[in-house]
Short mmCIF file of N, CA and C in Angstrom, two decimals:
data_model
loop_
_atom_site.label_atom_id
_atom_site.label_comp_id
_atom_site.label_asym_id
_atom_site.label_seq_id
_atom_site.Cartn_x
_atom_site.Cartn_y
_atom_site.Cartn_z
N UNK A 471 -32.90 38.92 30.15
CA UNK A 471 -31.95 38.19 29.30
C UNK A 471 -33.32 38.02 28.12
N UNK A 472 -34.55 38.63 28.09
CA UNK A 472 -35.32 39.03 26.75
C UNK A 472 -35.11 40.09 26.39
N UNK A 473 -34.95 41.01 26.89
CA UNK A 473 -34.15 42.45 26.35
C UNK A 473 -32.98 42.40 25.98
N UNK A 474 -32.11 41.30 26.25
CA UNK A 474 -30.78 41.32 25.45
C UNK A 474 -31.13 40.50 24.34
N UNK A 475 -32.20 39.60 24.00
CA UNK A 475 -32.19 38.78 22.80
C UNK A 475 -32.93 39.65 21.83
N UNK A 476 -33.71 40.65 22.12
CA UNK A 476 -34.50 41.60 21.23
C UNK A 476 -33.31 42.80 20.85
N UNK A 477 -32.38 42.89 21.59
CA UNK A 477 -31.28 43.92 21.03
C UNK A 477 -30.50 43.40 20.14
N UNK A 478 -30.24 41.78 20.28
CA UNK A 478 -29.14 41.42 19.20
C UNK A 478 -29.63 41.04 17.96
N UNK A 479 -29.12 41.19 16.84
CA UNK A 479 -29.39 40.69 15.77
C UNK A 479 -29.42 39.34 15.57
N UNK A 480 -30.36 38.82 14.54
CA UNK A 480 -30.19 37.28 14.31
C UNK A 480 -29.15 36.70 14.23
N UNK A 481 -27.82 36.96 13.62
CA UNK A 481 -26.98 36.19 13.38
C UNK A 481 -26.23 36.12 14.64
N UNK A 482 -26.18 36.93 15.87
CA UNK A 482 -25.45 36.81 16.68
C UNK A 482 -26.01 35.84 17.74
N UNK A 483 -27.54 35.51 17.71
CA UNK A 483 -28.30 34.42 18.51
C UNK A 483 -28.14 33.27 17.98
N UNK A 484 -27.63 33.19 16.99
CA UNK A 484 -27.45 31.70 16.18
C UNK A 484 -25.87 31.43 16.70
N UNK A 485 -24.94 32.00 17.10
CA UNK A 485 -23.74 31.78 18.03
C UNK A 485 -23.97 31.29 19.36
N UNK A 486 -24.62 31.87 19.66
CA UNK A 486 -24.90 31.27 21.30
C UNK A 486 -25.50 29.73 21.37
N UNK A 487 -24.62 28.89 22.12
CA UNK A 487 -24.99 27.49 22.24
C UNK A 487 -26.35 27.30 23.33
N UNK A 488 -27.05 26.80 22.74
CA UNK A 488 -28.14 26.32 23.55
C UNK A 488 -28.34 24.91 23.72
N UNK A 489 -28.86 24.48 24.95
CA UNK A 489 -28.87 22.90 24.99
C UNK A 489 -30.14 22.46 24.47
N UNK A 490 -29.99 21.25 23.78
CA UNK A 490 -31.27 20.71 23.14
C UNK A 490 -32.15 20.45 24.21
N UNK A 491 -33.58 20.26 23.50
CA UNK A 491 -35.07 20.26 24.44
C UNK A 491 -34.74 18.79 24.83
N UNK A 492 -35.45 18.43 25.96
CA UNK A 492 -35.26 17.43 26.70
C UNK A 492 -36.03 16.21 25.62
N UNK A 493 -35.30 15.25 25.63
CA UNK A 493 -35.66 14.04 24.77
C UNK A 493 -35.09 14.24 23.33
N UNK A 494 -34.40 15.43 23.03
CA UNK A 494 -34.05 15.42 21.78
C UNK A 494 -32.32 15.10 21.43
N UNK A 495 -31.74 14.32 20.80
CA UNK A 495 -30.52 14.21 20.67
C UNK A 495 -29.70 15.41 20.16
N UNK A 496 -28.29 15.46 20.25
CA UNK A 496 -27.90 16.58 19.45
C UNK A 496 -27.69 16.54 18.04
N UNK A 497 -27.40 17.21 17.30
CA UNK A 497 -27.65 17.00 15.56
C UNK A 497 -26.06 16.87 15.37
N UNK A 498 -25.95 16.22 14.09
CA UNK A 498 -24.75 15.96 13.56
C UNK A 498 -24.48 14.28 13.56
N UNK A 499 -23.44 14.06 12.67
CA UNK A 499 -23.24 12.74 12.39
C UNK A 499 -22.46 12.25 13.33
N UNK A 500 -21.46 12.75 14.08
CA UNK A 500 -20.75 12.32 14.99
C UNK A 500 -21.36 11.81 16.19
N UNK A 501 -22.58 12.25 16.58
CA UNK A 501 -23.36 11.99 17.43
C UNK A 501 -24.56 10.97 17.22
N UNK A 502 -24.62 10.55 16.06
CA UNK A 502 -25.42 9.54 15.57
C UNK A 502 -25.01 8.32 16.25
N UNK A 503 -26.24 7.75 16.30
CA UNK A 503 -25.74 6.27 16.56
C UNK A 503 -25.14 5.12 15.12
N UNK A 504 -25.46 5.68 14.11
CA UNK A 504 -24.87 5.06 13.06
C UNK A 504 -23.25 5.54 12.61
N UNK A 505 -22.96 6.39 13.44
CA UNK A 505 -21.33 6.93 13.17
C UNK A 505 -20.48 5.78 12.85
N UNK A 506 -20.66 4.77 13.72
CA UNK A 506 -19.58 3.33 13.77
C UNK A 506 -19.92 2.88 12.33
N UNK A 507 -20.75 2.55 11.75
CA UNK A 507 -20.93 2.30 10.76
C UNK A 507 -20.69 2.93 9.76
N UNK A 508 -21.00 3.95 9.53
CA UNK A 508 -20.62 5.23 8.60
C UNK A 508 -18.84 4.94 8.36
N UNK A 509 -18.30 5.00 9.35
CA UNK A 509 -17.09 4.80 9.67
C UNK A 509 -16.27 3.72 9.16
N UNK A 510 -17.25 2.48 9.27
CA UNK A 510 -16.44 1.30 8.89
C UNK A 510 -16.80 1.32 7.45
N UNK A 511 -17.84 1.42 6.72
CA UNK A 511 -18.41 1.73 5.42
C UNK A 511 -17.35 2.72 4.82
N UNK A 512 -16.82 3.92 5.36
CA UNK A 512 -15.66 4.50 4.57
C UNK A 512 -14.37 3.99 4.41
N UNK A 513 -14.23 3.29 5.74
CA UNK A 513 -12.78 2.46 5.37
C UNK A 513 -12.59 1.47 4.35
N UNK A 514 -14.03 0.73 4.28
CA UNK A 514 -14.19 -0.18 3.19
C UNK A 514 -14.10 0.46 2.14
N UNK A 515 -14.82 1.60 1.78
CA UNK A 515 -14.66 1.93 0.36
C UNK A 515 -13.07 2.28 0.07
N UNK A 516 -12.24 2.85 0.91
CA UNK A 516 -11.07 3.39 0.65
C UNK A 516 -10.24 2.18 0.28
N UNK A 517 -10.40 1.09 1.04
CA UNK A 517 -9.60 -0.16 0.75
C UNK A 517 -9.93 -1.11 -0.93
N UNK A 518 -11.17 -0.36 -0.99
CA UNK A 518 -11.61 -1.36 -2.48
C UNK A 518 -10.75 -0.38 -3.42
N UNK A 519 -10.96 0.92 -3.30
CA UNK A 519 -10.62 1.94 -4.25
C UNK A 519 -8.98 2.20 -4.67
N UNK A 520 -8.42 2.16 -3.48
CA UNK A 520 -7.31 2.62 -3.29
C UNK A 520 -6.19 1.69 -3.05
N UNK A 521 -6.39 0.60 -1.81
CA UNK A 521 -5.27 -0.42 -1.47
C UNK A 521 -5.23 -1.42 -2.17
N UNK A 522 -6.64 -2.04 -2.62
CA UNK A 522 -6.64 -3.39 -3.30
C UNK A 522 -6.17 -3.26 -4.93
N UNK A 523 -6.31 -2.11 -5.42
CA UNK A 523 -6.04 -1.98 -7.19
C UNK A 523 -4.21 -1.76 -7.09
N UNK A 524 -3.70 -1.18 -5.82
CA UNK A 524 -2.35 -0.86 -5.65
C UNK A 524 -1.38 -2.36 -5.24
N UNK A 525 -2.01 -3.26 -4.54
CA UNK A 525 -1.29 -4.10 -4.34
C UNK A 525 -1.66 -5.32 -5.18
N UNK A 526 -2.60 -5.16 -6.08
CA UNK A 526 -2.94 -6.18 -7.48
C UNK A 526 -1.82 -5.70 -8.61
N UNK A 527 -1.65 -4.42 -8.86
CA UNK A 527 -0.41 -3.85 -9.76
C UNK A 527 0.82 -4.38 -9.34
N UNK A 528 1.23 -4.23 -7.81
CA UNK A 528 2.77 -4.53 -7.39
C UNK A 528 2.97 -5.87 -7.79
N UNK A 529 1.75 -6.95 -7.47
CA UNK A 529 1.91 -8.21 -7.46
C UNK A 529 2.23 -8.81 -8.89
N UNK A 530 1.55 -7.85 -10.05
CA UNK A 530 1.45 -8.23 -11.35
C UNK A 530 3.22 -8.03 -11.55
N UNK A 531 3.61 -6.82 -11.28
CA UNK A 531 4.78 -6.30 -11.59
C UNK A 531 6.10 -7.25 -11.14
N UNK A 532 5.67 -7.39 -9.87
CA UNK A 532 6.59 -8.60 -9.29
C UNK A 532 6.97 -9.86 -10.22
N UNK A 533 5.76 -10.56 -10.36
CA UNK A 533 5.91 -11.98 -11.23
C UNK A 533 6.11 -11.43 -12.70
N UNK A 534 6.03 -10.42 -13.32
CA UNK A 534 6.77 -9.72 -14.38
C UNK A 534 8.05 -9.82 -14.65
N UNK A 535 8.67 -9.32 -13.27
CA UNK A 535 10.10 -9.63 -13.13
C UNK A 535 10.83 -10.77 -12.86
N UNK A 536 10.12 -11.52 -12.24
CA UNK A 536 10.62 -12.78 -11.89
C UNK A 536 10.72 -13.65 -13.34
N UNK A 537 9.56 -13.63 -14.34
CA UNK A 537 9.44 -14.01 -15.38
C UNK A 537 10.60 -13.92 -16.43
N UNK A 538 11.12 -12.63 -16.30
CA UNK A 538 12.28 -12.14 -16.93
C UNK A 538 13.43 -12.59 -16.73
N UNK A 539 13.62 -13.19 -15.67
CA UNK A 539 15.06 -13.38 -15.01
C UNK A 539 15.88 -14.36 -15.94
N UNK A 540 16.95 -13.90 -16.46
CA UNK A 540 17.78 -14.64 -17.38
C UNK A 540 19.26 -14.47 -16.79
N UNK A 541 20.04 -15.35 -17.50
CA UNK A 541 21.54 -15.33 -16.81
C UNK A 541 22.23 -14.09 -17.16
N UNK A 542 22.91 -13.67 -15.96
CA UNK A 542 23.56 -12.45 -16.37
C UNK A 542 22.94 -11.31 -16.02
N UNK A 543 21.79 -11.24 -15.44
CA UNK A 543 21.08 -10.27 -14.81
C UNK A 543 21.72 -10.07 -13.45
N UNK A 544 22.15 -8.89 -13.04
CA UNK A 544 22.31 -8.27 -11.52
C UNK A 544 21.30 -8.23 -11.01
N UNK A 545 21.17 -8.61 -9.70
CA UNK A 545 19.78 -8.77 -9.04
C UNK A 545 19.93 -8.36 -7.30
N UNK A 546 19.05 -7.80 -6.82
CA UNK A 546 19.16 -7.53 -5.29
C UNK A 546 17.86 -8.67 -4.58
N UNK A 547 18.41 -9.12 -3.48
CA UNK A 547 17.57 -9.82 -3.10
C UNK A 547 17.11 -9.09 -1.81
N UNK A 548 15.71 -9.78 -1.43
CA UNK A 548 15.21 -9.46 -0.22
C UNK A 548 16.08 -9.10 1.09
N UNK A 549 17.17 -9.92 1.49
CA UNK A 549 18.08 -9.96 2.24
C UNK A 549 19.30 -8.81 2.15
N UNK A 550 19.71 -8.42 0.96
CA UNK A 550 20.22 -7.38 0.80
C UNK A 550 21.44 -7.63 -0.19
N UNK A 551 21.32 -8.88 -0.55
CA UNK A 551 22.71 -9.34 -1.49
C UNK A 551 22.12 -9.00 -2.81
N UNK A 552 23.56 -8.54 -3.06
CA UNK A 552 23.43 -8.44 -4.56
C UNK A 552 24.51 -9.40 -5.10
N UNK A 553 23.99 -10.02 -6.30
CA UNK A 553 24.52 -11.02 -7.10
C UNK A 553 23.87 -10.98 -8.73
N UNK A 554 24.87 -12.18 -9.35
CA UNK A 554 24.61 -11.77 -10.57
C UNK A 554 24.09 -13.12 -10.68
N UNK A 555 22.98 -13.49 -11.74
CA UNK A 555 22.69 -14.87 -11.95
C UNK A 555 23.26 -15.53 -12.76
N UNK A 556 23.40 -17.00 -12.33
CA UNK A 556 24.40 -18.00 -12.98
C UNK A 556 23.41 -18.70 -13.57
N UNK A 557 22.53 -19.42 -13.23
CA UNK A 557 21.60 -20.04 -14.06
C UNK A 557 20.01 -19.62 -13.14
N UNK A 558 19.19 -19.96 -14.27
CA UNK A 558 17.80 -19.60 -13.79
C UNK A 558 17.15 -20.50 -14.95
N UNK A 559 16.53 -21.37 -14.65
CA UNK A 559 15.53 -22.18 -15.82
C UNK A 559 14.09 -21.79 -15.78
N UNK A 560 13.63 -21.62 -16.64
CA UNK A 560 12.11 -21.75 -16.89
C UNK A 560 11.26 -22.64 -16.35
N UNK A 561 10.20 -22.24 -15.21
CA UNK A 561 9.33 -23.29 -14.46
C UNK A 561 10.02 -23.75 -13.17
N UNK A 562 11.28 -23.39 -12.98
CA UNK A 562 12.00 -23.60 -11.52
C UNK A 562 11.78 -22.68 -10.66
N UNK A 563 11.66 -22.84 -9.55
CA UNK A 563 11.30 -21.91 -7.99
C UNK A 563 12.61 -21.57 -7.79
N UNK A 564 13.83 -22.06 -8.25
CA UNK A 564 15.41 -21.71 -7.39
C UNK A 564 16.04 -20.90 -8.81
N UNK A 565 16.97 -20.50 -8.23
CA UNK A 565 18.01 -19.88 -9.17
C UNK A 565 19.26 -19.82 -8.39
N UNK A 566 20.48 -19.86 -9.11
CA UNK A 566 21.65 -19.73 -8.26
C UNK A 566 22.27 -18.54 -9.05
N UNK A 567 22.83 -17.82 -7.87
CA UNK A 567 23.45 -16.21 -8.35
C UNK A 567 24.73 -16.49 -7.56
N UNK A 568 25.61 -15.89 -8.02
CA UNK A 568 27.05 -15.63 -7.84
C UNK A 568 27.35 -14.04 -6.96
N UNK A 569 27.77 -14.32 -5.87
CA UNK A 569 27.84 -13.14 -5.11
C UNK A 569 29.56 -13.00 -4.54
N UNK A 570 30.28 -12.29 -5.24
CA UNK A 570 31.65 -12.26 -4.89
C UNK A 570 32.42 -13.32 -5.02
N UNK A 571 32.45 -14.10 -3.95
CA UNK A 571 33.17 -15.50 -4.34
C UNK A 571 32.16 -16.43 -3.93
N UNK A 572 30.98 -16.30 -3.51
CA UNK A 572 30.05 -17.21 -3.11
C UNK A 572 28.85 -17.61 -4.09
N UNK A 573 28.28 -18.80 -4.48
CA UNK A 573 27.42 -19.43 -5.25
C UNK A 573 26.16 -19.57 -4.12
N UNK A 574 25.13 -18.87 -4.75
CA UNK A 574 24.15 -19.01 -3.52
C UNK A 574 22.87 -19.62 -4.86
N UNK A 575 22.03 -20.45 -3.99
CA UNK A 575 20.79 -21.14 -4.30
C UNK A 575 19.77 -20.26 -3.86
N UNK A 576 19.12 -19.61 -4.12
CA UNK A 576 17.89 -18.97 -3.78
C UNK A 576 16.29 -19.07 -4.51
N UNK A 577 15.30 -18.84 -3.98
CA UNK A 577 14.15 -18.89 -4.20
C UNK A 577 14.08 -17.58 -5.29
N UNK A 578 13.26 -17.83 -6.39
CA UNK A 578 12.56 -16.79 -7.14
C UNK A 578 12.40 -15.54 -6.56
N UNK A 579 11.19 -15.65 -5.91
CA UNK A 579 10.63 -14.92 -5.10
C UNK A 579 11.48 -13.93 -3.90
N UNK A 580 12.56 -13.89 -3.70
CA UNK A 580 13.21 -13.20 -2.86
C UNK A 580 13.77 -12.13 -3.77
N UNK A 581 13.68 -12.43 -5.04
CA UNK A 581 14.60 -11.02 -5.83
C UNK A 581 13.71 -10.20 -5.98
N UNK A 582 13.95 -8.88 -5.24
CA UNK A 582 13.27 -7.76 -5.43
C UNK A 582 13.67 -6.73 -6.35
N UNK A 583 14.83 -6.58 -6.94
CA UNK A 583 14.87 -5.43 -8.06
C UNK A 583 16.04 -6.33 -9.00
N UNK A 584 15.90 -5.82 -10.08
CA UNK A 584 16.80 -6.52 -11.42
C UNK A 584 17.81 -5.12 -11.57
N UNK A 585 18.88 -4.96 -11.12
CA UNK A 585 19.84 -3.69 -11.10
C UNK A 585 20.50 -3.54 -12.64
N UNK A 586 20.51 -4.63 -13.34
CA UNK A 586 20.90 -4.59 -15.04
C UNK A 586 21.86 -5.83 -15.32
N UNK A 587 22.79 -5.76 -15.97
CA UNK A 587 23.13 -6.78 -16.65
C UNK A 587 24.44 -6.86 -16.40
N UNK A 588 25.25 -7.91 -16.39
CA UNK A 588 26.78 -8.19 -16.19
C UNK A 588 27.11 -8.87 -17.36
N UNK A 589 28.00 -8.00 -18.09
CA UNK A 589 28.39 -8.27 -19.58
C UNK A 589 29.54 -9.33 -19.60
N UNK A 590 30.10 -9.78 -18.39
CA UNK A 590 31.18 -11.06 -18.55
C UNK A 590 30.18 -11.95 -18.41
N UNK A 591 29.54 -12.33 -17.48
CA UNK A 591 28.39 -13.13 -17.46
C UNK A 591 27.66 -14.08 -18.76
N UNK A 592 27.16 -12.53 -19.34
CA UNK A 592 26.47 -12.93 -20.30
C UNK A 592 27.34 -13.35 -21.49
N UNK A 593 28.75 -12.69 -21.85
CA UNK A 593 29.34 -13.32 -22.66
C UNK A 593 29.70 -14.82 -22.47
N UNK A 594 29.59 -15.68 -21.23
CA UNK A 594 29.83 -16.72 -20.95
C UNK A 594 28.93 -17.91 -21.81
N UNK A 595 27.35 -17.29 -21.95
CA UNK A 595 26.94 -18.34 -23.14
C UNK A 595 27.45 -18.84 -24.04
#
């Protein structure tokens, strides 16, 4: 074996895997006892840098959308109902929408998207 080691260049001997000396732990981050703490810290950093600002921005956009609801706006609810706003008073939590032949009283926060305006409903004002 020693004859083989002398004949091999240095780069080949680095490729051969050898067991660590007794009492010595294998190197690397994954083998470290601090690895779980590092992983949790990395996930926390990701949450603070990526997810938290994104959720704040979405919440702000939703509040702005709900504040601008006016009579005649065509809206989509979270239940998939498309309707036209019949009455929306500032400061109230409920609005009334018309969808085909039905009038529905819904909470403002279930409105997901404003699809446009209905000219006929706006003209009634």
